[in-house]
Amino acid sequence: ETGVTQTPRHLVMGMTNKKSLKCEQHLGHNAMYWYKQSAKKPLELMFVYNFKEQTENNSVPSRFSPECPNSSHLFLHLHTLQPEDSALYLCASSQLAGGLGTDTQYFGPGTRLTVL
Amino acid sequence: GENVEQHPSTLSVQEGDSAVIKCTYSDSASNYFPWYKQELGKGPQLIIDIRSNVGEKKDQRIAVTLNKTAKHFSLHITETQPEDSAVYFCAASLQGAQKLVFGQGTRLTINP
C-alpha cells in the first residue's frame, strides 16, 4: 500500500446532509491533492495544497470545501451535494523537491461517495 | 491546457503475450509522464514513469517509450500474467507544476 489512507471508504448521503472525507499521509510529504474519479471520465484534479496552503482550485463548486490543518492531513467537507457528485474521491500526496522536483504522486484507496 | 488521449479503452490478451497501451499529449512543454495501475477497490498506484530527457525506461516486464517529436508515449508489458489485469492510466505534466492530466484509462484483461 502507498501510505495514504482515506476514511470512510464508502459514504452514502442525501442532498441536504453535511459530511467530511478524511485523508492522512504517512510518507512525510508536503503536498496533498484531492481528485474526483467519475465513471467513464479521466481523473480530475480538484485541489492542491503545498505546506498546508491551497495553491490550486480547479474551478470546483463551493459545495466542496477543503481543509488542510497540517501537511499530513487533508479533509474535504461536503454540503448540499447533487447526485452528479457521486464518484470516487481520491487523495494523493507528493514531496516537493524544489525546482525540477520529482512530483511523483501517491494515491490513497479513495472514498466511494453516493449522493441520493 | 494539456490534453491526453489514451488508447485502447479495453484490451484483452492471452497470458504470456505482450500488451501495449498508447497515449498522446498536446502540450509540447510537458516533460513528466507517469503510468498508474488501478485494481478494483484501490487507488491508482504508480508503476513506472519517464521524463523527457530519456526515450525509454524499463523495469522488469514493464517498459515505457517516449517520442517527444510525435508527442506520444507507450506502456509495454511483456510476458503478461493474470495479476496484470487492471485499469491502466497514463498522465502528463510539466515537471514541478503538480498538475497531472490523465488519460481516460485502459481496462486490461489477461486471459488464462
CSV table of C-alpha atoms in Angstrom, one decimal:
chain,number,residue,atom,x,y,z
A,1,GLU,CA,0.0,0.0,0.0
A,2,THR,CA,1.0,3.6,-0.6
A,3,GLY,CA,1.0,5.1,2.9
A,4,VAL,CA,-2.0,7.3,2.1
A,5,THR,CA,-5.2,6.4,4.0
A,6,GLN,CA,-8.7,7.6,3.4
A,7,THR,CA,-11.8,7.4,5.6
A,8,PRO,CA,-14.6,6.5,5.2
A,9,ARG,CA,-14.1,4.1,2.3
A,10,HIS,CA,-17.8,4.3,1.4
A,11,LEU,CA,-20.3,7.1,2.1
A,12,VAL,CA,-24.0,7.5,1.2
A,13,MET,CA,-25.5,10.9,1.8
A,14,GLY,CA,-28.6,12.8,1.0
A,15,MET,CA,-28.5,16.2,-0.8
A,16,THR,CA,-29.2,18.1,2.4
A,17,ASN,CA,-26.5,16.3,4.5
A,18,LYS,CA,-23.1,17.6,5.6
A,19,LYS,CA,-20.3,15.1,5.7
A,20,SER,CA,-16.5,15.1,5.6
A,21,LEU,CA,-13.9,13.0,3.9
A,22,LYS,CA,-10.5,12.5,5.6
A,23,CYS,CA,-7.1,11.8,4.2
A,24,GLU,CA,-3.9,11.1,6.0
A,25,GLN,CA,-0.5,10.5,4.5
A,26,HIS,CA,2.3,8.7,6.4
A,27,LEU,CA,5.1,9.4,3.9
A,28,GLY,CA,6.4,12.7,5.2
A,29,HIS,CA,5.2,14.6,2.1
A,30,ASN,CA,4.5,18.3,2.0
A,31,ALA,CA,1.9,18.4,-0.8
A,32,MET,CA,-1.6,16.9,-0.9
A,33,TYR,CA,-4.3,16.7,-3.5
A,34,TRP,CA,-8.0,15.9,-4.0
A,35,TYR,CA,-9.1,14.2,-7.2
A,36,LYS,CA,-12.5,13.2,-8.5
A,37,GLN,CA,-12.9,9.9,-10.5
A,38,SER,CA,-16.2,9.5,-12.2
A,39,ALA,CA,-17.3,6.7,-14.4
A,40,LYS,CA,-16.0,7.0,-18.0
A,41,LYS,CA,-14.1,10.2,-17.3
A,42,PRO,CA,-10.5,10.9,-16.6
A,43,LEU,CA,-9.3,11.6,-13.1
A,44,GLU,CA,-9.9,15.3,-12.4
A,45,LEU,CA,-7.7,17.4,-10.1
A,46,MET,CA,-9.8,19.4,-7.6
A,47,PHE,CA,-7.4,21.0,-5.1
A,48,VAL,CA,-3.7,21.2,-4.4
A,49,TYR,CA,-2.2,22.1,-1.0
A,50,ASN,CA,1.5,22.8,-0.5
A,51,PHE,CA,2.8,23.2,3.0
A,52,LYS,CA,-0.9,23.5,4.2
A,53,GLU,CA,-1.6,26.3,1.8
A,54,GLN,CA,-4.1,25.9,-1.1
A,55,THR,CA,-2.3,26.6,-4.4
A,56,GLU,CA,-4.9,25.2,-6.8
A,57,ASN,CA,-8.6,25.2,-7.0
A,58,ASN,CA,-9.6,23.7,-10.3
A,59,SER,CA,-13.0,25.6,-10.6
A,60,VAL,CA,-14.6,23.3,-8.0
A,61,PRO,CA,-18.1,24.3,-6.8
A,62,SER,CA,-18.3,25.8,-3.4
A,63,ARG,CA,-20.3,22.9,-2.0
A,64,PHE,CA,-16.9,21.2,-1.8
A,65,SER,CA,-14.8,22.8,0.9
A,66,PRO,CA,-11.2,21.5,1.5
A,67,GLU,CA,-9.2,21.9,4.7
A,68,CYS,CA,-5.6,21.2,5.4
A,69,PRO,CA,-4.7,21.6,9.0
A,70,ASN,CA,-1.1,20.3,8.6
A,71,SER,CA,1.0,18.6,5.9
A,72,SER,CA,-0.2,15.1,6.9
A,73,HIS,CA,-4.0,15.6,6.9
A,74,LEU,CA,-6.5,16.8,4.3
A,75,PHE,CA,-10.2,17.0,4.6
A,76,LEU,CA,-13.0,17.5,2.1
A,77,HIS,CA,-16.2,19.0,3.6
A,78,LEU,CA,-19.3,18.3,1.6
A,79,HIS,CA,-22.7,20.0,1.8
A,80,THR,CA,-25.8,20.2,-0.3
A,81,LEU,CA,-24.3,17.9,-2.9
A,82,GLN,CA,-26.0,16.8,-6.1
A,83,PRO,CA,-26.5,13.3,-7.4
A,84,GLU,CA,-23.9,14.0,-10.2
A,85,ASP,CA,-21.3,14.5,-7.5
A,86,SER,CA,-21.4,10.7,-6.9
A,87,ALA,CA,-17.9,9.5,-7.6
A,88,LEU,CA,-14.7,8.1,-6.2
A,89,TYR,CA,-12.8,10.8,-4.4
A,90,LEU,CA,-9.1,10.2,-4.3
A,91,CYS,CA,-6.5,11.8,-2.1
A,92,ALA,CA,-2.8,11.9,-3.1
A,93,SER,CA,0.4,13.2,-1.7
A,94,SER,CA,3.8,14.1,-3.0
A,95,GLN,CA,7.1,15.6,-1.9
A,96,LEU,CA,8.0,18.9,-3.4
A,97,ALA,CA,11.7,18.8,-4.2
A,98,GLY,CA,12.1,22.4,-5.3
A,99,GLY,CA,12.9,23.5,-8.8
A,100,LEU,CA,12.7,20.5,-11.2
A,101,GLY,CA,11.2,18.2,-8.5
A,102,THR,CA,10.0,14.6,-8.9
A,103,ASP,CA,6.3,15.3,-8.2
A,104,THR,CA,5.5,11.6,-8.1
A,105,GLN,CA,2.1,11.4,-6.6
A,106,TYR,CA,1.0,8.6,-4.3
A,107,PHE,CA,-2.7,7.9,-4.1
A,108,GLY,CA,-5.0,6.6,-1.3
A,109,PRO,CA,-7.7,4.0,-1.9
A,110,GLY,CA,-10.4,6.6,-2.3
A,111,THR,CA,-13.9,7.2,-0.8
A,112,ARG,CA,-16.8,5.9,-2.9
A,113,LEU,CA,-19.4,8.6,-2.5
A,114,THR,CA,-23.1,8.2,-3.4
A,115,VAL,CA,-25.4,11.1,-3.3
A,116,LEU,CA,-29.1,10.3,-3.2
B,1,GLY,CA,-4.1,23.4,-21.5
B,2,GLU,CA,-2.8,19.9,-21.7
B,3,ASN,CA,-5.0,17.1,-23.2
B,4,VAL,CA,-4.1,13.4,-23.0
B,5,GLU,CA,-5.7,10.8,-25.2
B,6,GLN,CA,-5.3,7.1,-24.3
B,7,HIS,CA,-6.0,4.0,-26.5
B,8,PRO,CA,-7.4,1.5,-26.5
B,9,SER,CA,-10.1,1.8,-23.8
B,10,THR,CA,-10.2,-2.0,-23.4
B,11,LEU,CA,-7.5,-4.6,-24.2
B,12,SER,CA,-7.7,-8.4,-23.8
B,13,VAL,CA,-4.6,-10.5,-24.3
B,14,GLN,CA,-3.6,-14.1,-23.7
B,15,GLU,CA,-1.4,-14.9,-20.7
B,16,GLY,CA,2.2,-14.7,-21.7
B,17,ASP,CA,1.6,-12.4,-24.6
B,18,SER,CA,2.6,-8.7,-24.7
B,19,ALA,CA,0.3,-5.7,-24.1
B,20,VAL,CA,0.8,-2.2,-25.5
B,21,ILE,CA,-1.1,0.9,-24.4
B,22,LYS,CA,-0.6,4.2,-26.2
B,23,CYS,CA,-1.1,7.9,-25.1
B,24,THR,CA,-0.7,11.2,-27.0
B,25,TYR,CA,-0.4,14.6,-25.4
B,26,SER,CA,-1.0,18.0,-26.7
B,27,ASP,CA,1.3,20.4,-24.7
B,28,SER,CA,4.9,20.2,-26.0
B,29,ALA,CA,6.1,21.7,-22.7
B,30,SER,CA,5.0,18.6,-20.8
B,31,ASN,CA,8.1,16.6,-19.6
B,32,TYR,CA,6.9,14.1,-17.0
B,33,PHE,CA,4.9,11.0,-17.9
B,34,PRO,CA,3.8,8.6,-15.2
B,35,TRP,CA,1.8,5.4,-15.6
B,36,TYR,CA,-0.6,4.2,-12.9
B,37,LYS,CA,-2.3,0.8,-12.4
B,38,GLN,CA,-5.7,0.7,-10.6
B,39,GLU,CA,-7.0,-2.5,-9.3
B,40,LEU,CA,-10.6,-2.9,-8.2
B,41,GLY,CA,-11.3,-1.2,-4.9
B,42,LYS,CA,-7.9,0.5,-4.8
B,43,GLY,CA,-6.4,3.8,-5.7
B,44,PRO,CA,-4.1,4.3,-8.6
B,45,GLN,CA,-0.5,3.0,-8.0
B,46,LEU,CA,2.5,4.3,-9.9
B,47,ILE,CA,4.1,1.5,-11.9
B,48,ILE,CA,6.7,3.4,-14.0
B,49,ASP,CA,7.4,7.0,-15.1
B,50,ILE,CA,9.6,8.7,-17.7
B,51,ARG,CA,10.9,12.2,-18.1
B,52,SER,CA,11.6,13.9,-21.4
B,53,ASN,CA,15.3,13.6,-21.2
B,54,VAL,CA,15.1,9.9,-22.0
B,55,GLY,CA,13.4,7.9,-24.7
B,56,GLU,CA,12.9,4.6,-22.9
B,57,LYS,CA,12.8,3.2,-19.5
B,58,LYS,CA,12.4,-0.4,-18.4
B,59,ASP,CA,11.6,-2.1,-15.1
B,60,GLN,CA,11.5,-5.9,-15.4
B,61,ARG,CA,8.4,-6.8,-17.5
B,62,ILE,CA,7.3,-3.2,-17.9
B,63,ALA,CA,8.8,-0.6,-20.2
B,64,VAL,CA,7.7,2.9,-21.4
B,65,THR,CA,8.8,4.7,-24.5
B,66,LEU,CA,8.6,8.4,-25.3
B,67,ASN,CA,8.6,10.1,-28.7
B,68,LYS,CA,8.7,13.9,-28.0
B,69,THR,CA,8.6,14.8,-31.6
B,70,ALA,CA,5.3,13.0,-32.1
B,71,LYS,CA,4.1,13.7,-28.6
B,72,HIS,CA,3.2,10.2,-27.7
B,73,PHE,CA,4.3,7.6,-25.2
B,74,SER,CA,3.5,4.0,-24.7
B,75,LEU,CA,3.4,1.3,-22.0
B,76,HIS,CA,4.7,-2.1,-22.9
B,77,ILE,CA,4.0,-5.1,-20.6
B,78,THR,CA,5.7,-8.4,-21.7
B,79,GLU,CA,5.0,-11.9,-20.5
B,80,THR,CA,1.6,-10.9,-19.1
B,81,GLN,CA,0.2,-12.6,-16.1
B,82,PRO,CA,-3.3,-12.7,-14.6
B,83,GLU,CA,-2.3,-10.2,-11.9
B,84,ASP,CA,-1.6,-7.6,-14.6
B,85,SER,CA,-5.4,-7.4,-15.1
B,86,ALA,CA,-6.4,-3.9,-14.0
B,87,VAL,CA,-7.1,-0.4,-15.4
B,88,TYR,CA,-4.1,1.5,-16.5
B,89,PHE,CA,-3.8,5.3,-16.7
B,90,CYS,CA,-1.3,7.5,-18.4
B,91,ALA,CA,-0.7,11.0,-17.4
B,92,ALA,CA,1.3,14.1,-18.5
B,93,SER,CA,2.5,17.2,-16.7
B,94,LEU,CA,5.1,19.9,-16.7
B,95,GLN,CA,7.6,18.8,-14.1
B,96,GLY,CA,7.2,20.8,-11.0
B,97,ALA,CA,3.7,22.1,-11.9
B,98,GLN,CA,1.9,19.4,-9.9
B,99,LYS,CA,-0.9,19.2,-12.4
B,100,LEU,CA,-1.2,15.7,-13.7
B,101,VAL,CA,-3.6,15.4,-16.7
B,102,PHE,CA,-4.8,11.8,-17.0
B,103,GLY,CA,-5.9,9.8,-20.0
B,104,GLN,CA,-9.2,8.0,-19.9
B,105,GLY,CA,-7.8,4.7,-18.9
B,106,THR,CA,-7.4,1.2,-20.4
B,107,ARG,CA,-9.0,-1.8,-18.9
B,108,LEU,CA,-6.5,-4.7,-19.5
B,109,THR,CA,-7.7,-8.3,-19.1
B,110,ILE,CA,-5.3,-11.2,-19.2
B,111,ASN,CA,-6.9,-14.4,-20.3
B,112,PRO,CA,-5.5,-17.6,-18.8
